[in-house]
XYZ file of C-alpha atoms in Angstrom:
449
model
C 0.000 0.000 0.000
C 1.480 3.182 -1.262
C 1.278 6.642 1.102
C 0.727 9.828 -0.290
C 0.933 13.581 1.483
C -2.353 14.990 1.968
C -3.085 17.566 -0.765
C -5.983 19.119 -2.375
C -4.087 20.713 -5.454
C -7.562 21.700 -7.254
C -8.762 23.806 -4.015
C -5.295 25.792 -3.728
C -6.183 26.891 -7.395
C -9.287 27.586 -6.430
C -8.864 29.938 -4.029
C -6.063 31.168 -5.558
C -8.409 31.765 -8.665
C -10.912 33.452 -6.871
C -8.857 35.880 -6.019
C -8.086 36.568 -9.476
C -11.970 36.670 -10.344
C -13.236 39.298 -7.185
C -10.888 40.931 -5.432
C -13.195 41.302 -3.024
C -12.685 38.067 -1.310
C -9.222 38.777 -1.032
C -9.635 40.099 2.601
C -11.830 36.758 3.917
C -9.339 34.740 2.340
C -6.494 36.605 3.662
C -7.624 36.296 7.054
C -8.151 32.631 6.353
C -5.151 31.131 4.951
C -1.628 31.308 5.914
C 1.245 30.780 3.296
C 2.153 27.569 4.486
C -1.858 26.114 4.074
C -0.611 25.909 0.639
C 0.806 22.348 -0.757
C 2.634 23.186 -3.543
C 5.266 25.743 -3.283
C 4.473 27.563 -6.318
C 1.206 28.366 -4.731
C 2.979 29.914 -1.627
C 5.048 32.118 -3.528
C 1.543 33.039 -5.310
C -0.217 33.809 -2.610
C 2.684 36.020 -1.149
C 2.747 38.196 -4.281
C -1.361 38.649 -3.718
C -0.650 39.336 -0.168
C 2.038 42.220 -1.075
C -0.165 43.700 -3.244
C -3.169 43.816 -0.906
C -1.027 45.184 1.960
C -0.129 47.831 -1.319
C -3.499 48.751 -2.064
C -3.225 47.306 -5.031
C -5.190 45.524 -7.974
C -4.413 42.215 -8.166
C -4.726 40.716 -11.610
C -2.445 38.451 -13.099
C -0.380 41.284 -14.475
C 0.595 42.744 -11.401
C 1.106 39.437 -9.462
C 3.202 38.725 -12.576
C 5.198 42.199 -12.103
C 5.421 41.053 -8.144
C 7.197 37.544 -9.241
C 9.706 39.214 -11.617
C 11.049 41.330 -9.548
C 11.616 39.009 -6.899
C 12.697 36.347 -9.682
C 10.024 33.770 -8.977
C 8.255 33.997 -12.164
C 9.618 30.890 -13.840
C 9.725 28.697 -10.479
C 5.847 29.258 -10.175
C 5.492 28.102 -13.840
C 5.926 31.329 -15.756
C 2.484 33.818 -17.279
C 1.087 30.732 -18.494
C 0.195 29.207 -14.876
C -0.913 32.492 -13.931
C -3.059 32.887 -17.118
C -4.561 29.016 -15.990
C -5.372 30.018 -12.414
C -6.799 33.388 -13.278
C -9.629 31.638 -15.562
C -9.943 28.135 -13.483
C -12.625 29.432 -11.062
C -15.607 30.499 -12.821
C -17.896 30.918 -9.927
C -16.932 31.989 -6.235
C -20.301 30.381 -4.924
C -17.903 27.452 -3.240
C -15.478 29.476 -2.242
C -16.061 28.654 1.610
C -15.859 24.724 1.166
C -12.387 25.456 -1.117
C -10.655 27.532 1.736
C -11.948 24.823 4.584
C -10.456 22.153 2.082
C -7.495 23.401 1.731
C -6.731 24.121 5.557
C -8.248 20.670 6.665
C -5.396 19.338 4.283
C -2.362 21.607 5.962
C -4.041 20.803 9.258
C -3.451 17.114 8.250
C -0.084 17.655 6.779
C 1.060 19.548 10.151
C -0.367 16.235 12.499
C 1.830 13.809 10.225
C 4.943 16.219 10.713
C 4.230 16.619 14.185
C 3.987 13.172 14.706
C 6.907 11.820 12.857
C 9.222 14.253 14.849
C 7.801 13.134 17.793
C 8.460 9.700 16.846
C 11.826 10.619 15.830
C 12.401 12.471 19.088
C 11.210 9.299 20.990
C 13.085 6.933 19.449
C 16.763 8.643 19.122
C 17.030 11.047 22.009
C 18.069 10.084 25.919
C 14.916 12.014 27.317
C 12.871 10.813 30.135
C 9.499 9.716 29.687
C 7.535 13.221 31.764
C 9.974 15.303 29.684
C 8.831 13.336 26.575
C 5.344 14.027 27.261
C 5.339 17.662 28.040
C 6.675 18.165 24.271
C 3.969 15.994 22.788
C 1.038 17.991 25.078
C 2.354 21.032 23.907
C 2.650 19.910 20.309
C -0.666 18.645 20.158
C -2.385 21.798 22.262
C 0.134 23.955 19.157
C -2.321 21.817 16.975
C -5.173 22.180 18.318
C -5.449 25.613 18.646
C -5.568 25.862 14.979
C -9.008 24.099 14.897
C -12.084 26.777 15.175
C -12.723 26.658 19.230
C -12.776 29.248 21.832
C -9.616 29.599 24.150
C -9.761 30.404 27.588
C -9.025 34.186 28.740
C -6.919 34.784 31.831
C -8.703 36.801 35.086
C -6.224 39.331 34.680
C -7.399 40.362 30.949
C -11.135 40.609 31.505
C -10.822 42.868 35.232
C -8.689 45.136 32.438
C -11.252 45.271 30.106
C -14.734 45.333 32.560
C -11.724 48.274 34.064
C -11.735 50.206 31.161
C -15.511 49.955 30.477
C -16.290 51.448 34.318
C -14.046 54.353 33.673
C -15.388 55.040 29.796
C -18.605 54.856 31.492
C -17.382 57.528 34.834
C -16.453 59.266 31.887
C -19.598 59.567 30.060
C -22.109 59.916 32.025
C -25.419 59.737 31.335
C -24.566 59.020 27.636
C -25.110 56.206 25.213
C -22.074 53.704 25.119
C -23.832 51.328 22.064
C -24.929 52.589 18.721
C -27.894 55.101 19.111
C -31.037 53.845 18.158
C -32.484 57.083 17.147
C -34.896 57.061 20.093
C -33.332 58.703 23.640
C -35.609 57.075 25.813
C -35.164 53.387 24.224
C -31.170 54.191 24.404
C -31.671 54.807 27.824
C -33.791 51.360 28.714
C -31.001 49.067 27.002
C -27.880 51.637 27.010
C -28.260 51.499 22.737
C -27.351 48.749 20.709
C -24.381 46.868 22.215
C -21.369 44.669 20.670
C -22.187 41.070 20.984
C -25.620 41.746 21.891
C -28.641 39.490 20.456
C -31.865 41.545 20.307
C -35.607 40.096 19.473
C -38.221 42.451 18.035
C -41.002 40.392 18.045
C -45.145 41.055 17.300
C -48.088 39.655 15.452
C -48.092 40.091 11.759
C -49.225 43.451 10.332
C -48.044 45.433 13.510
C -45.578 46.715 12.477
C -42.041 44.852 13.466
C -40.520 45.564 9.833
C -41.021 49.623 9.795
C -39.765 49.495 13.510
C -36.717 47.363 12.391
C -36.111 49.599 9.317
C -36.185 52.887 11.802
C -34.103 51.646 13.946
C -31.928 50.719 11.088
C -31.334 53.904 9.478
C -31.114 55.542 12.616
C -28.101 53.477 13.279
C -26.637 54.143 9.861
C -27.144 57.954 9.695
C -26.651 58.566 13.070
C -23.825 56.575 14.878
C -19.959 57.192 13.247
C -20.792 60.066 11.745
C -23.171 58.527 9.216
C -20.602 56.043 8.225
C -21.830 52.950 9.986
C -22.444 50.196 8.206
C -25.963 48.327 8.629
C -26.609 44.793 7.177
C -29.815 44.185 6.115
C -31.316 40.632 5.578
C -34.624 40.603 4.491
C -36.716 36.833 3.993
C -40.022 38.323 3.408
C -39.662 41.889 1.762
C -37.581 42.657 -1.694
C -35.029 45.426 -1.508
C -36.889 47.459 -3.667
C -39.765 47.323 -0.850
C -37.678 47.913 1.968
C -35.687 51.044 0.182
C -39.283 52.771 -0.537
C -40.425 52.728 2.874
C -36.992 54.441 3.896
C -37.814 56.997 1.261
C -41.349 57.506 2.465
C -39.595 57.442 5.885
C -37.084 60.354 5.353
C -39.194 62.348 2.926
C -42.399 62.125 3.783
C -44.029 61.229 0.827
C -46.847 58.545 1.375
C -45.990 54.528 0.695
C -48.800 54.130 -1.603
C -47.731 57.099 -3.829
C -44.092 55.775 -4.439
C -45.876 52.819 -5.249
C -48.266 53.835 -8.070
C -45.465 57.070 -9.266
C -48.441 59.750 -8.508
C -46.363 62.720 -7.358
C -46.711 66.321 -7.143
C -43.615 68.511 -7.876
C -42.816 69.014 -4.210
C -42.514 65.356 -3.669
C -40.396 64.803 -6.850
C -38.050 67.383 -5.710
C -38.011 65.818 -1.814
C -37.496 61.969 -3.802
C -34.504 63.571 -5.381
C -33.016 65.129 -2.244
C -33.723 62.136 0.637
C -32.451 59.651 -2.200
C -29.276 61.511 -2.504
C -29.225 61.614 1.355
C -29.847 57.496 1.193
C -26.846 57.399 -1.296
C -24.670 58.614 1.129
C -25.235 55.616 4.276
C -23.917 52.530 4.152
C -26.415 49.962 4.103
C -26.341 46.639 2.851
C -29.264 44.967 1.825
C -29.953 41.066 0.678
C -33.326 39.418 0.146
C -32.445 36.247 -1.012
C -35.394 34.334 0.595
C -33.463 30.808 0.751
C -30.952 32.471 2.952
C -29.802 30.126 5.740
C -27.803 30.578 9.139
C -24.147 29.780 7.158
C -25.201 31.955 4.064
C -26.263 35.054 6.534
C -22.771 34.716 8.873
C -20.405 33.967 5.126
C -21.853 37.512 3.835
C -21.397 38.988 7.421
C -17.603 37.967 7.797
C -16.851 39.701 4.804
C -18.360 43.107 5.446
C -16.766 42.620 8.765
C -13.446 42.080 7.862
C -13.653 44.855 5.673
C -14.475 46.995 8.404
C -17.970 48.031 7.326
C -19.928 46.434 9.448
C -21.512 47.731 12.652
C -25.086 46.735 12.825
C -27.243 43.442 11.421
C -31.059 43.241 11.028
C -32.666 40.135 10.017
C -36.118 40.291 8.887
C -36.974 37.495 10.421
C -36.001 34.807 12.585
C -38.646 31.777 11.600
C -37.946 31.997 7.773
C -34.179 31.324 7.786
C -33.881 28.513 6.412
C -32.230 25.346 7.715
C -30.632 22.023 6.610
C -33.619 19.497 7.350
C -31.132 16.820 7.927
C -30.365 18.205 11.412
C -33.254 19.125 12.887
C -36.362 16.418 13.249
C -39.039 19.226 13.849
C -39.886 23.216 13.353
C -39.045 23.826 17.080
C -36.092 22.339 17.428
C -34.624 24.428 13.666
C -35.590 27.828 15.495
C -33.625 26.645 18.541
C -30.869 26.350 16.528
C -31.015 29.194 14.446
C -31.626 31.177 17.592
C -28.300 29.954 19.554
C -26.129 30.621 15.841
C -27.642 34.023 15.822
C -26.348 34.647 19.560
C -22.916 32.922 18.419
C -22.439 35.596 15.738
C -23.302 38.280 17.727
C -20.397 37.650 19.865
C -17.739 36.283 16.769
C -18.551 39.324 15.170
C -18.553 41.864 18.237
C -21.590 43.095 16.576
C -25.106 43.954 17.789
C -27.851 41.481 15.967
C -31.854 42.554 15.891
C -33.671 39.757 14.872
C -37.464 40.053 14.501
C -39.580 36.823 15.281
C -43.432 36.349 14.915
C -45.431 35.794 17.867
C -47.975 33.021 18.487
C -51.495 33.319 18.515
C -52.069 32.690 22.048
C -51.508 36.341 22.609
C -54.937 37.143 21.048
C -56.429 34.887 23.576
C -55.475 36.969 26.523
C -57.625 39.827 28.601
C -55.142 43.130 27.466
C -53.830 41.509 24.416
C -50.225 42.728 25.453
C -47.436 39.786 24.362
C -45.420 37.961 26.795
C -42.096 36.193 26.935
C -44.281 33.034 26.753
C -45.846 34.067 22.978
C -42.512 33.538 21.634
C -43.253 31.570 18.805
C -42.031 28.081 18.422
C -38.980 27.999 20.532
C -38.343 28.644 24.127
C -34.638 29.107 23.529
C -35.441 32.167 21.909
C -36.096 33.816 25.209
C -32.752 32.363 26.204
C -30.460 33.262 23.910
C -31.717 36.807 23.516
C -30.026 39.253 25.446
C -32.740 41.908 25.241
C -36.340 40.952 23.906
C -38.643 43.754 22.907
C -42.484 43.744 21.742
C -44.779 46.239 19.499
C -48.274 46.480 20.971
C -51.266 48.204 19.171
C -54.517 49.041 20.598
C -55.320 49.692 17.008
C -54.883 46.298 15.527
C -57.311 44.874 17.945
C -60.097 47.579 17.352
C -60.755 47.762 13.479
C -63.593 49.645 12.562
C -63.284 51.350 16.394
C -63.679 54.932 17.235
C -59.808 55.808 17.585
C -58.649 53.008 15.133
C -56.463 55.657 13.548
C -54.573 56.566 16.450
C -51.669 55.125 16.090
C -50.553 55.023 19.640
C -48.255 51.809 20.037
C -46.521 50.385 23.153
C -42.752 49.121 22.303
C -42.412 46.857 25.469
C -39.201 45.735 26.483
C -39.666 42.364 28.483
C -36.029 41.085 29.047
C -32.951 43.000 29.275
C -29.924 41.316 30.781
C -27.936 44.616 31.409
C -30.566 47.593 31.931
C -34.069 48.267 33.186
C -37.886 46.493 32.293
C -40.897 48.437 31.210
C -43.014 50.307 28.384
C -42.288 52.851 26.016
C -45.427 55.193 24.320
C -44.369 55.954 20.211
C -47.015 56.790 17.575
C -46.772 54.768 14.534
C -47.720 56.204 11.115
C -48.236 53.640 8.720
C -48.320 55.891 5.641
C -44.326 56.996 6.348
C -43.774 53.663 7.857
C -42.312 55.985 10.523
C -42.418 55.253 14.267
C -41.579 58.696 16.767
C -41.210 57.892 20.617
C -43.988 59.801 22.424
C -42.518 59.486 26.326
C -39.849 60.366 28.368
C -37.726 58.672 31.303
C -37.492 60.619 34.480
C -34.185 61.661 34.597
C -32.725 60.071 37.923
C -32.205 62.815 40.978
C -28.580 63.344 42.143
């Protein structure tokens, strides 16, 4: 039986020809990869020209990794401008490129073990060492190993006192003030301190009430008015198009009425405020994507990316029950929104990002005296409840009493019900369906001294 070194030659040229097809995945693959994942040498050398470049600012096509190998005289070891010519058109598609990049670092993962091993063996076999000296170098070899695999490490005392230190005296410092993104309303920011890193948030109500125009506030409220307009929102929407979503931001900003941006009927006025709240729009950075067969690996892939090139700050997902899941590994409904609800909370914290995931209620909440939702009308998953760090509700008088004397009120409750670092209790905000705006009617108390 004949041995071979683990390789994956086809991957490597792969992800090397990726590069040469969107630059943009450069930085995810970057932060991926190390030289030495690479099998063949000529790769490595390759993938160090790309690297230069990128730390260059610079395109990287095959004529400027080609300029990068001549001058350090490496163009004829890695095969001259026809290899590069073959590797910038062998990827067509960069749909796979997550599978290629965890191929080709399972296989220098599995290269490194056999190394590791043999030396050890070597080590074992032709050196005087005692046998507790012998096994310290093979734990740490292994734990060297190990460490390369995608787990979480334990942090020393001594580095989280420093950091829960410097977040005492930013907040001594700032007083009174909003440490997380603003939401755009001062007396939510004050209930949960604004949207915080790592943080998992529900928004959750009955259908019709109007979740989606909260979300979408609270979204461009983040964009236009945290980093001085320069924050970067991700938007994931499984029910609405982008086309939908955009509108009702224009309507929003500009106040021209949803139905009329719908149908094109608009006076001069409102042609002239669609020109100048569109520019405005133009100028935040918000990402949008409605693909409606999104699942939990798609939705974390696309956020990596913005991440790691630093334009990401904020993620909505509109919402939590239609992400789709791989049947395979979950045997009911309940048990896929568990899931989906725990990777939601586990991306929150990889990212260092806050998450605001909307999430439909149940029907039992009809069935009650007031109407008002509980923790218990999550729908279809306890866990929910668990894994969110802050869960919020939208209740409306008004959806309850069609056809009543008042119906048009618009007088909603936005109800916060959990809230692991700040305070529990109900917020007044009139909603106006026609802007798909939502304006906070109440105030806190401000706390005596």
């Amino acid at each position: 039986m004949t041995s071979r070194i683990p390789n994956a030659v086809d991957a490597e040229k792969s992800v090397l020809g990726a590069i040469f097809l969107d630059q943009q995945t450069a930085p995810n693959i970057f932060d991926e990869i190390r030289e030495t994942d690479f099998y063949l040498n000529q790769h490595i050398l390759i993938f160090q020209a790309m690297k230069d470049l990128f730390k260059e600012r610079k395109s990287i096509d095959y004529t400027s990794v080609k300029s990068v190998l001549e001058h350090k005289s490496q163009l004829e070891t890695v095969g001259g401008l026809l290899y590069l010519l073959e590797l910038s058109e062998y990827t067509v598609s960069i749909d796979h490129l997550e599978t290629y990049i965890e191929i080709v670092k399972d296989f220098s993962l599995k290269r490194d073990v056999i190394k590791v091993t043999q030396e050890l063996a070597t080590q074992g076999l032709t050196t005087d060492v005692n046998s507790a000296e012998y096994l310290d170098k093979v734990e740490q070899a292994i734990l060297s190993l190990s460490q390369r695999r995608k787990v979480g490490q334990f942090t020393q005392l001594s580095e989280i006192v420093k950091s829960v230190s410097e977040k005492l005296h930013f907040l001594q410092n700032n007083k009174g003030e909003v440490t997380g993104l603003t939401t755009g309303y001062k007396t939510l920011d004050k209930f949960i301190n604004g949207l915080q890193p790592e943080e998992l948030i529900i928004l959750a109500a009955r259908p019709a009430v109007g979740k989606s125009a909260l979300a979408m506030n609270i979204a461009l409220n983040a964009a236009a008015k945290n980093k001085g307009g320069k924050a970067g929102v991700a938007i994931f929407s499984l029910e609405m198009s982008n086309d939908q979503l955009v509108s009702r931001m224009i309507s929003n900003i500009s106040n021209i009425e949803n139905s009329k941006l719908r149908t094109g009927y608009l006076t001069a006025t409102e042609w002239r405020n669609f020109e100048i709240f569109t520019e405005r729009l133009n100028t935040y950075n918000i990402y949008f994507d409605d693909s409606s067969s999104s699942n939990i690996n798609d939705i974390r892939a696309k956020c990596r990316r913005l991440a790691q090139e630093g334009k990401l700050d904020f993620i909505v997902i509109d919402y939590l029950q239609l992400i789709s899941v791989d049947s395979n590994k979950s045997t009911n409904r309940q048990e896929a929104v568990s899931r989906i609800s725990r990777e939601l909370k586990q991306m929150a914290k990889e990212l260092k990002v806050p998450i605001l995931a909307l999430s439909q209620l149940s029907r039992d909440v009809e069935k009650s005296d007031d109407k008002k939702p509980t923790l218990a009308h999550l729908r279809e998953s306890g866990s929910i409840e668990q894994d969110a760090d802050i869960v919020i509700f939208i209740h409306r008088e008004d959806y309850y009493n069609q056809g009543a004397e008042g119906e048009n009120s618009g007088q909603t409750e936005i109800l916060v019900r959990k809230n692991r670092q700040g305070r529990i209790g109900d917020i007044k905000f009139i909603f106006t369906p026609q802007y798909s705006r939502f304006q906070e009617q109440s105030n806190l108390e401000e706390p005596s001294n």
